[in-house]
Amino acid sequence: MSFLAKVYDVELRNIMKKFQNNVVVQDFNLQVEQGEFVSFLGPSGCGKTTTLNMIAGFLEPDGGDLLIKGQRMNGVPPYKRELGMVFQTYSLFPHMTVAENIAYGLKLRKVNKAEMKERVDRVLSLVKLPNVADRYPKQLSGGQRQRIAIARALVIEPSLLLLDEPLSNLDAKLREELRDELKRLHHEIGVTTIFVTHDQEEALSLSDRIVVLNHGFVEQIGTPLEIYNEPASEFVHTFIGKTNRLEGEVVEVNGDRLTVRTNEGLLIHAAKQTRKFAPNQKVIAFVRPEKIQLSATESNEAENNVKGELQIASFLGSYTECEVKVGGNTLSVKVQKLIDKATEQEAAKGIVCYWKAEDVLIMPTERG
Amino acid sequence: MSRRLSVTLLTAPALIVLLGVFVIPMLLMLLLSFQDAQQAFSLENYALFFQDTFYLEILWRTIRVSLWTVLATLLLGYPVAMFMAQATGKMRGIVTMCILAPHLISVVIRNFGWVVVLGEKGWINETLIALGMIETPLRLLYNELGVVIGLTDSFIAYMVLALATSLYSIDPSLNKAASILGASRARTFFSVTLPLSLPGIVAGTTLVFSLSMSAFVTPALMGGTSVKVIPVLAYEQIMSTLNWPLGAALAFLLLGSTIVLVSLYTKLIENKRYKEVFAS
């Protein structure tokens, strides 16, 4: 290694893992900068937890190199890696009090009593639970337990914090609360963090960068904005957020503008495409539900204006989710305003959906 | 029919049998233990026990042999229980079968099996002599060691199953948590696995201790005449000497000592923290 080579907090070089003859992670390359918050996002079985377990040392890669702070870690047992980890099931030691749980890692590092107490107190106030030191884990709520688990991981001042779906055992409201808490903690401490989740909202809201994984392959690595707006593949686009997926073929190309006719005959205008297409090429057009507007009359600003009939309107608090039948296609539309009964009946007879050409994403049909 | 009445009627057969063959005979034996040769009320059987060091020595030997058995089953059983806890469902079933299968054979036959293995001309001694490692046969039978070996074989299954039950309930991710916090495998075992298996240890040791204290067949067959324990002595008093009152007194002294020792033991272990952590 050259002395000029940049040292990353975590570096994966061509990491590969197989179980029996099943390759579960392949060609995983990643560099994590100091202080970065990186999420591994993907459906179950995509290899995200396997990769995290390799970084932690619970699994050994079958190929490639794993470096933490520039040191090759292949073959180093977990207890020598100086990492912090938070598990889905909290994994607090039930026979120890909260204070003993947190002090466990400090005891192993032979920290003296006075300093131990000070550090335990400090980290307890950091997670905003200063008064539970003498309780046992089972006397705490799920959210409190996970905060203690985070405190236990942070108190040893790890070089790297690993979070293995830490929020997925909590109910919706607590999950959001703890998500904000994680964000605040990362802001305050700045510890390099790798976060495994299958929840795209968690990944989008917390991460500096997201690694989208599917079937053991890295689909895309990018900032939340890049992942959302410039998906590298159909999988990334459909996995992150809801979308309308319309298959069809290109009828006209004009620079970065093109027109697509869906298989059901709907004409869609698209603009600002980064990919190149040719006429008659089989493609898929994507439009996010929140980019589509509903109106009684056609819009002059939007290139796409289609007439349809409102079929279902579900009021979901801050927004309303609608399904609009447009010819042979059904569009999912998300609108901010409330739709009252009268409007709904009116819209069932006829309504205009409109959206801008630049809000359409065109991708080639895979294997075609 | 009321629910209460039907419950009473359904449990009645078992209750009658238990009362008739267990509780009443026990009470009769208790009365018997307070009789002298003239069938008058007397404490002389109990007095004899505490005055004659012969009996106290035998009681102490009974306790000693039981404690060694507890230790041997615990040390030999723990790794097996850990293996079971970590194994897959199918493997678990196979191991459970292997542990329970010997119990399909009468304890008498199993003990005679040990006699063949451990005797002066048994294969252990023959092998060691053939290898030139010893010159005269080791005494593995008809002493306390022989009894402990026999009892360990008889009761290790109870220990393993009790330990395994409590090991199953330990969340495997706790090992991962300890490991990532810096604990080696040995450290993880002593600071996490072992303390969390305490209920299993208490259950297993109590069970094996009580069973060993009252064991009769194994000490009789593998201890010979020189290693007498209380159950064997009580049997002799009743069946050979026909001194029923003394035999009954010995039986109740054995029962009393077992109860006292087990209660002291559990009191000692089940402190405030234990209750806090393991109370359901």
XYZ file of C-alpha atoms in Angstrom:
648
model
C 0.000 0.000 0.000
C 1.308 3.420 -0.868
C 1.830 5.876 1.975
C -0.147 8.392 0.033
C -3.175 6.169 -0.197
C -6.145 7.597 1.593
C -7.131 5.787 4.791
C -10.850 5.184 5.087
C -12.688 4.248 8.266
C -14.072 1.216 6.491
C -13.041 -0.160 3.163
C -14.505 -3.185 1.432
C -12.545 -4.511 -1.540
C -14.306 -7.078 -3.685
C -15.931 -8.690 -0.677
C -17.542 -12.030 -1.483
C -19.428 -14.437 0.736
C -21.076 -17.742 0.019
C -23.070 -20.178 2.103
C -22.380 -23.658 0.780
C -22.518 -22.982 -2.961
C -24.831 -20.023 -2.679
C -23.170 -16.683 -3.303
C -24.901 -14.197 -1.010
C -22.603 -11.185 -1.401
C -20.549 -10.431 -4.466
C -18.161 -7.703 -5.675
C -18.910 -5.453 -2.734
C -16.707 -2.376 -2.940
C -17.190 0.514 -0.564
C -15.197 3.272 1.080
C -16.605 4.943 4.151
C -15.137 8.264 5.222
C -14.627 9.250 8.807
C -17.849 10.465 10.418
C -20.001 9.248 7.571
C -23.410 7.658 8.100
C -23.842 4.911 5.508
C -26.934 2.722 5.180
C -27.191 -0.715 3.645
C -30.665 -0.828 2.192
C -32.439 -3.711 0.533
C -35.089 -6.409 0.892
C -34.493 -9.402 3.153
C -31.943 -11.797 1.709
C -30.123 -9.060 -0.195
C -26.886 -9.572 1.764
C -26.962 -6.441 3.897
C -26.903 -8.203 7.269
C -24.347 -10.727 6.012
C -22.056 -7.862 5.044
C -22.547 -6.165 8.405
C -21.715 -9.440 10.151
C -18.525 -9.638 8.105
C -17.551 -6.117 9.167
C -18.299 -7.059 12.795
C -16.279 -10.259 12.476
C -19.089 -12.746 13.112
C -18.629 -14.039 9.567
C -15.488 -14.334 7.492
C -15.501 -13.161 3.864
C -14.766 -15.905 1.306
C -13.037 -13.380 -0.904
C -11.779 -9.819 -0.879
C -10.314 -7.596 1.806
C -11.947 -5.833 4.692
C -10.129 -2.830 6.143
C -11.024 -0.802 9.201
C -8.973 2.387 9.650
C -6.545 1.046 7.077
C -5.946 -2.220 8.943
C -6.795 -5.495 7.271
C -9.369 -7.210 9.442
C -9.838 -10.575 7.731
C -9.473 -13.249 10.401
C -9.506 -10.845 13.356
C -12.107 -11.983 15.919
C -14.937 -9.556 16.801
C -13.666 -8.952 20.325
C -10.440 -7.483 18.965
C -12.049 -5.076 16.494
C -13.057 -2.247 18.868
C -16.485 -1.783 17.342
C -19.849 -0.795 18.746
C -22.918 -2.692 17.639
C -26.642 -2.403 18.256
C -28.865 -5.383 17.510
C -32.452 -5.733 16.408
C -33.397 -7.602 19.598
C -31.650 -5.085 21.910
C -29.469 -7.903 23.313
C -29.036 -6.352 26.736
C -27.711 -8.771 29.352
C -30.804 -9.603 31.414
C -28.841 -10.454 34.567
C -27.116 -7.103 34.730
C -28.497 -3.705 35.646
C -28.461 -0.925 33.087
C -25.273 0.478 34.605
C -23.605 -2.957 34.571
C -24.642 -3.501 30.976
C -23.083 -0.235 29.907
C -19.982 -0.801 32.042
C -19.422 -4.290 30.575
C -17.185 -3.101 27.750
C -15.357 -0.673 30.057
C -14.638 -3.434 32.579
C -13.070 -5.536 29.834
C -10.901 -2.553 28.992
C -9.869 -2.273 32.664
C -11.151 1.279 33.064
C -10.931 2.329 36.737
C -14.077 2.578 38.873
C -14.327 6.358 39.099
C -13.907 6.878 35.380
C -16.293 4.014 34.678
C -19.050 5.623 36.713
C -18.466 8.988 35.096
C -18.587 7.548 31.591
C -21.709 5.505 32.319
C -23.462 8.587 33.680
C -22.368 10.677 30.739
C -23.612 8.224 28.132
C -26.891 7.731 30.023
C -27.584 11.436 29.868
C -26.558 11.395 26.213
C -29.399 8.960 25.468
C -31.653 10.955 27.825
C -32.202 8.190 30.367
C -30.263 9.455 33.399
C -32.388 7.743 36.069
C -32.477 4.089 35.073
C -28.940 3.006 36.028
C -30.047 0.553 38.715
C -32.922 -1.017 36.827
C -32.858 -4.335 35.038
C -33.516 -4.424 31.276
C -36.873 -6.129 31.671
C -38.112 -3.190 33.725
C -37.637 -0.910 30.707
C -39.801 -0.341 27.631
C -38.629 -1.411 24.162
C -37.590 2.106 23.232
C -35.679 2.558 26.473
C -33.922 -0.775 26.024
C -32.741 0.192 22.579
C -31.434 3.518 23.918
C -29.470 1.613 26.557
C -28.141 -0.716 23.868
C -26.976 2.353 21.937
C -25.404 3.769 25.097
C -23.595 0.463 25.718
C -22.197 0.512 22.190
C -21.109 4.156 22.374
C -19.515 4.167 25.822
C -16.411 2.312 24.620
C -15.894 5.061 22.033
C -15.812 2.590 19.159
C -14.003 3.324 15.946
C -17.137 2.319 14.131
C -20.798 1.969 15.090
C -22.774 -0.867 13.492
C -26.563 -0.749 13.645
C -28.379 -3.947 12.673
C -31.999 -2.932 12.046
C -32.163 -1.316 15.474
C -35.604 0.190 14.940
C -37.532 -2.666 13.407
C -38.751 -4.156 16.703
C -40.381 -0.900 17.784
C -43.852 0.381 17.000
C -44.307 3.109 14.400
C -44.322 6.147 16.655
C -41.346 5.052 18.758
C -39.462 4.127 15.622
C -39.727 7.665 14.325
C -38.746 9.079 17.686
C -35.673 6.874 17.954
C -34.771 7.612 14.342
C -34.565 11.311 15.149
C -32.611 10.385 18.255
C -30.082 8.457 16.150
C -29.738 11.455 13.884
C -29.125 13.777 16.825
C -26.574 11.370 18.358
C -24.696 11.039 15.104
C -24.656 14.804 14.821
C -23.314 15.200 18.351
C -20.733 12.421 18.368
C -19.878 12.105 14.708
C -18.996 8.417 14.985
C -18.692 6.634 11.650
C -21.838 4.566 11.356
C -23.073 1.691 9.223
C -26.790 1.168 9.427
C -28.625 -1.849 8.056
C -32.287 -1.432 7.236
C -35.018 -2.574 4.897
C -36.938 0.628 5.530
C -36.282 3.186 2.800
C -37.593 6.096 4.862
C -35.076 5.367 7.627
C -32.282 5.136 5.102
C -33.280 8.329 3.302
C -33.673 10.398 6.449
C -30.521 9.279 8.281
C -27.848 8.592 5.721
C -25.066 10.568 4.142
C -24.887 7.789 1.602
C -27.001 4.742 0.861
C -25.860 1.418 -0.542
C -28.802 -0.276 -2.248
C -28.397 -4.035 -2.348
C -30.325 -6.693 -4.205
C -29.566 -10.426 -4.397
C -26.063 -9.883 -3.034
C -25.144 -7.230 -5.579
C -24.645 -3.534 -5.010
C -27.239 -1.824 -7.207
C -26.188 1.713 -6.408
C -24.166 3.759 -3.951
C -25.144 7.396 -3.609
C -26.574 10.186 -1.511
C -30.278 9.902 -0.635
C -31.046 12.545 -3.292
C -29.099 10.705 -5.984
C -30.737 7.430 -5.080
C -34.178 9.008 -5.190
C -33.810 11.182 -8.251
C -31.240 9.336 -10.347
C -31.781 5.651 -9.683
C -29.225 3.449 -11.396
C -31.688 0.661 -12.028
C -35.353 -0.167 -12.077
C -34.880 -2.038 -8.797
C -33.557 1.042 -7.030
C -36.352 3.216 -8.353
C -39.128 0.823 -7.401
C -37.622 -0.084 -4.021
C -37.237 3.550 -2.938
C -40.681 5.062 -2.692
C -43.878 4.315 -4.541
C -43.996 4.784 -8.258
C -46.188 4.325 -11.316
C -44.644 1.846 -13.700
C -45.801 2.034 -17.326
C -44.370 -0.247 -20.007
C -44.268 0.896 -23.591
C -42.026 1.883 -26.474
C -40.321 5.033 -27.686
C -42.189 6.791 -30.501
C -40.150 9.968 -30.815
C -36.707 11.170 -29.690
C -35.630 14.797 -29.679
C -32.349 15.328 -27.832
C -33.013 14.585 -24.172
C -36.762 14.805 -24.750
C -38.769 11.817 -25.864
C -42.273 10.511 -26.198
C -43.334 7.048 -25.121
C -46.525 5.186 -25.972
C -47.543 2.757 -23.242
C -48.774 -0.696 -24.188
C -52.242 0.543 -23.265
C -51.915 3.468 -25.709
C -51.213 6.350 -23.369
C -48.752 8.969 -24.689
C -46.158 10.148 -22.164
C -43.760 13.033 -22.702
C -40.426 12.939 -20.925
C -37.570 15.433 -20.662
C -34.065 15.755 -19.213
C -33.210 12.074 -19.569
C -29.606 11.105 -18.914
C -29.901 7.838 -20.847
C -30.013 7.628 -24.640
C -32.887 5.938 -26.445
C -33.794 5.065 -30.012
C -37.257 5.016 -31.593
C -39.189 1.742 -31.187
C -37.052 0.786 -28.199
C -38.942 -1.061 -25.463
C -38.861 1.081 -22.326
C -40.512 1.603 -18.958
C -41.742 5.027 -17.909
C -41.861 5.860 -14.194
C -43.762 8.702 -12.543
C -43.845 9.167 -8.752
C -47.379 9.536 -7.333
C -46.493 12.827 -5.620
C -45.440 14.386 -8.942
C -48.907 13.986 -10.444
C -51.506 16.690 -9.852
C -55.269 16.439 -10.153
C -57.369 19.190 -11.630
C -60.759 19.750 -13.190
C -59.170 21.481 -16.174
C -56.026 20.951 -18.202
C -52.806 22.635 -17.060
C -50.683 24.826 -19.324
C -47.493 24.297 -17.352
C -47.383 20.540 -17.576
C -46.597 18.677 -20.774
C -48.566 15.626 -19.714
C -52.320 16.106 -19.419
C -54.513 13.017 -19.391
C -58.200 12.547 -18.702
C -59.269 9.830 -16.350
C -61.759 8.777 -13.718
C -61.079 8.792 -10.013
C -61.686 5.323 -8.610
C -60.478 5.341 -5.027
C -59.491 8.184 -2.720
C -57.971 7.208 0.646
C -57.526 9.993 3.144
C -54.285 9.350 5.071
C -53.961 12.419 7.259
C -51.357 14.658 5.733
C -52.171 13.538 2.208
C -54.734 11.669 0.116
C -53.864 8.661 -1.996
C -55.914 8.309 -5.178
C -56.230 5.793 -7.928
C -57.171 7.218 -11.293
C -58.135 5.072 -14.252
C -56.629 6.507 -17.430
C -57.557 4.412 -20.441
C -56.097 0.967 -19.791
C -53.708 2.234 -17.105
C -54.295 2.974 -13.474
C -52.259 5.798 -11.991
C -51.488 6.174 -8.326
C -51.630 9.837 -7.300
C -50.709 11.465 -4.018
C -52.278 14.870 -3.357
C -51.912 17.222 -0.404
C -55.419 18.626 -0.397
C -58.458 17.074 1.105
C -61.001 15.623 -1.315
C -64.561 15.970 -0.071
C -67.420 13.686 -1.036
C -68.840 16.090 -3.661
C -65.465 16.487 -5.388
C -64.931 12.771 -5.250
C -68.232 12.108 -7.024
C -67.436 14.768 -9.605
C -63.948 13.324 -10.158
C -65.343 9.844 -10.608
C -66.946 11.064 -13.820
C -63.858 12.776 -15.141
C -60.678 14.443 -13.925
C -57.385 15.600 -15.426
C -54.055 14.208 -14.216
C -51.108 16.371 -15.151
C -47.348 16.185 -14.582
C -44.208 17.721 -15.966
C -42.094 15.989 -18.605
C -38.989 16.277 -16.421
C -40.720 14.312 -13.659
C -40.846 11.261 -15.895
C -38.022 8.736 -15.700
C -37.465 6.462 -18.681
C -35.501 3.248 -18.385
C -34.775 0.555 -20.918
C -36.656 -2.698 -20.343
C -34.219 -5.065 -18.703
C -32.731 -7.635 -21.100
C -34.210 -5.797 -24.043
C -72.575 -30.596 36.953
C -70.599 -27.673 38.273
C -67.089 -27.112 37.040
C -65.697 -27.462 40.521
C -67.372 -30.798 41.084
C -66.160 -32.236 37.787
C -62.597 -31.194 38.550
C -62.850 -32.898 41.936
C -64.234 -36.076 40.411
C -61.589 -36.170 37.687
C -58.699 -35.793 40.123
C -60.271 -38.135 42.695
C -58.742 -41.422 41.417
C -55.238 -40.003 41.485
C -55.818 -38.414 44.885
C -57.136 -41.648 46.360
C -54.177 -43.650 45.033
C -51.712 -41.030 46.281
C -53.381 -40.915 49.701
C -53.665 -44.697 49.961
C -50.201 -45.733 48.787
C -48.119 -42.703 49.675
C -49.440 -40.346 52.328
C -51.001 -42.886 54.727
C -48.049 -45.340 54.622
C -45.701 -42.392 55.167
C -47.649 -41.347 58.261
C -47.686 -44.941 59.504
C -43.916 -45.138 59.028
C -43.511 -41.848 60.889
C -45.490 -43.251 63.838
C -43.478 -46.469 63.644
C -40.200 -44.570 63.906
C -41.232 -43.336 67.348
C -41.777 -46.851 68.774
C -39.424 -48.914 70.859
C -39.232 -52.714 70.952
C -42.312 -52.795 73.226
C -44.238 -50.647 70.757
C -44.356 -47.780 73.228
C -43.712 -44.187 72.246
C -40.009 -43.473 72.392
C -37.305 -41.275 70.890
C -34.659 -43.965 71.236
C -34.287 -44.633 67.491
C -33.478 -40.998 66.848
C -31.304 -40.776 69.950
C -29.330 -43.781 68.747
C -28.659 -42.060 65.453
C -27.216 -38.945 67.022
C -25.299 -40.777 69.759
C -23.615 -43.385 67.600
C -21.046 -41.876 65.238
C -21.489 -44.965 63.027
C -24.817 -43.602 61.781
C -23.604 -40.032 61.495
C -20.660 -41.222 59.437
C -22.969 -43.064 57.095
C -25.151 -39.961 56.736
C -22.072 -37.893 55.959
C -20.970 -40.512 53.398
C -24.410 -40.405 51.777
C -24.159 -36.621 51.483
C -20.565 -36.806 50.250
C -21.347 -39.347 47.537
C -24.367 -37.253 46.464
C -22.301 -34.064 46.248
C -19.637 -35.778 44.137
C -22.385 -37.101 41.876
C -23.846 -33.598 41.533
C -20.426 -32.211 40.646
C -19.692 -34.989 38.137
C -23.083 -34.715 36.399
C -22.790 -30.916 36.289
C -19.296 -30.880 34.797
C -19.961 -33.706 32.349
C -23.496 -32.578 31.517
C -22.871 -28.879 30.893
C -20.965 -29.286 27.594
C -23.613 -31.714 26.337
C -26.373 -29.271 27.255
C -24.511 -26.444 25.502
C -24.140 -28.583 22.420
C -27.871 -29.303 22.489
C -28.722 -25.622 22.899
C -26.626 -24.692 19.872
C -27.715 -27.621 17.695
C -30.459 -27.560 15.113
C -33.843 -29.085 15.902
C -33.031 -32.455 14.351
C -29.649 -32.795 16.068
C -31.282 -31.816 19.360
C -33.736 -34.680 18.977
C -30.954 -37.160 18.276
C -28.944 -36.074 21.328
C -32.040 -36.196 23.554
C -32.678 -39.731 22.316
C -29.069 -40.762 23.054
C -29.350 -39.389 26.577
C -32.678 -41.020 27.342
C -32.122 -44.341 25.546
C -30.070 -45.957 28.369
C -33.041 -45.380 30.676
C -34.979 -47.923 28.656
C -32.772 -50.528 30.334
C -33.263 -51.439 33.994
C -30.864 -49.706 36.356
C -29.889 -53.121 37.753
C -28.660 -54.286 34.367
C -26.855 -51.024 33.726
C -25.097 -51.273 37.080
C -23.971 -54.817 36.332
C -22.689 -53.471 33.048
C -20.477 -51.124 35.032
C -19.273 -54.034 37.149
C -18.058 -55.707 33.961
C -16.315 -52.529 32.859
C -14.815 -51.409 36.178
C -14.031 -54.720 37.903
C -10.539 -56.076 38.594
C -10.778 -58.110 35.426
C -12.861 -55.457 33.679
C -11.692 -54.043 30.381
C -10.422 -50.764 31.838
C -8.014 -52.526 34.163
C -7.116 -55.172 31.577
C -6.352 -52.491 28.990
C -4.265 -50.389 31.352
C -2.287 -53.434 32.466
C -1.797 -54.595 28.876
C -0.481 -51.125 27.999
C 1.874 -51.350 30.931
C 0.524 -48.187 32.528
C -0.311 -49.911 35.806
C 0.841 -53.140 37.426
C -1.951 -53.967 39.855
C -5.609 -53.356 38.973
C -7.141 -50.017 40.047
C -9.937 -50.233 42.586
C -12.845 -48.721 40.702
C -15.625 -50.727 42.259
C -16.998 -51.399 45.735
C -15.805 -48.035 46.982
C -17.208 -44.494 46.894
C -15.745 -43.881 43.447
C -17.704 -46.835 42.071
C -20.930 -45.534 43.609
C -20.325 -42.032 42.204
C -19.672 -43.495 38.734
C -22.869 -45.525 38.899
C -24.980 -42.636 40.186
C -23.537 -40.244 37.609
C -24.533 -42.636 34.864
C -28.019 -42.992 36.331
C -28.780 -39.313 36.823
C -26.787 -37.340 34.246
C -29.817 -37.248 31.911
C -31.795 -35.208 34.468
C -28.925 -32.760 34.750
C -28.480 -32.378 30.994
C -32.179 -31.814 30.349
C -32.496 -29.280 33.172
C -29.440 -27.360 31.942
C -30.481 -27.501 28.294
C -33.920 -26.096 29.109
C -32.406 -22.995 30.645
C -29.736 -22.677 27.939
C -32.413 -22.749 25.208
C -33.966 -19.609 26.616
C -30.765 -17.544 26.312
C -30.915 -15.206 23.310
C -27.951 -16.199 21.075
C -27.379 -12.563 20.130
C -26.172 -11.965 23.702
C -23.017 -13.877 22.775
C -22.536 -11.578 19.815
C -23.106 -8.516 21.997
C -20.505 -9.674 24.527
C -18.056 -10.529 21.774
C -18.286 -7.184 20.020
C -17.864 -5.421 23.378
C -14.501 -7.150 23.700
C -15.170 -10.412 25.539
C -13.317 -13.550 24.451
C -15.293 -16.783 24.196
C -14.221 -17.896 27.670
C -15.086 -14.511 29.118
C -18.475 -14.566 27.395
C -19.165 -17.991 28.860
C -18.352 -16.989 32.433
C -19.994 -13.563 32.349
C -23.086 -14.265 30.236
C -23.908 -17.915 29.540
C -23.099 -19.345 32.971
C -24.973 -16.784 35.095
C -27.975 -16.931 32.782
C -28.118 -20.720 33.075
C -28.324 -20.505 36.876
C -31.995 -21.618 37.052
C -31.026 -24.756 35.120
C -28.058 -25.366 37.401
C -30.265 -24.983 40.483
C -32.910 -27.313 39.055
C -30.395 -29.918 37.876
C -28.259 -29.970 41.019
C -31.280 -30.110 43.346
C -32.800 -32.939 41.357
C -29.614 -35.008 41.118
C -28.768 -34.384 44.780
C -32.198 -35.563 45.990
C -32.101 -38.605 43.719
C -28.572 -39.525 44.828
C -29.403 -39.134 48.518
C -32.250 -41.627 48.200
C -30.607 -43.965 45.669
C -30.625 -47.594 46.768
C -29.915 -49.942 43.867
C -26.640 -48.398 42.673
C -24.974 -48.079 46.103
C -26.112 -51.598 46.928
C -24.690 -53.083 43.721
C -21.622 -50.920 43.151
C -20.726 -50.017 46.723
C -20.706 -53.515 48.076
C -20.783 -54.096 51.802
C -18.080 -51.596 52.629
C -19.752 -48.465 51.221
C -23.056 -48.297 53.051
C -25.356 -45.333 52.604
C -28.515 -44.485 54.546
C -31.025 -46.041 52.096
C -29.069 -49.321 52.121
C -28.866 -49.244 55.910
C -32.597 -48.573 56.238
C -33.304 -51.442 53.869
C -31.137 -53.782 55.941
C -32.831 -52.736 59.184
C -36.242 -53.439 57.729
C -35.572 -56.523 55.620
C -32.728 -58.312 57.480
C -32.692 -57.149 61.073
C -36.459 -56.686 61.076
C -35.989 -53.587 63.217
C -38.742 -51.635 61.514
C -38.763 -48.671 63.911
C -35.052 -47.993 63.389
C -35.401 -48.419 59.621
C -38.299 -45.934 59.617
C -36.343 -43.453 61.720
C -33.394 -43.706 59.308
C -35.698 -43.052 56.370
C -37.133 -39.934 57.995
C -33.720 -38.677 59.019
C -32.626 -39.022 55.399
C -35.723 -37.184 54.183
C -35.195 -34.443 56.784
C -31.519 -33.937 55.908
C -32.287 -33.753 52.184
C -35.031 -31.175 52.725
C -32.860 -29.051 55.032
C -29.845 -29.131 52.705
C -31.853 -28.386 49.572
C -33.687 -25.496 51.247
C -30.462 -23.999 52.555
C -28.916 -24.311 49.116
C -31.760 -22.658 47.237
C -32.050 -19.926 49.898
C -28.372 -19.207 49.422
C -28.560 -18.972 45.626
C -31.906 -17.331 45.139
C -30.930 -13.942 46.477
C -32.506 -10.595 45.636
C -30.815 -10.301 42.246
C -31.712 -13.856 41.277
C -35.376 -13.165 41.995
C -35.233 -9.844 40.162
C -33.720 -11.402 37.051
C -35.388 -14.784 36.834
C -38.837 -14.177 38.341
C -41.443 -14.716 35.660
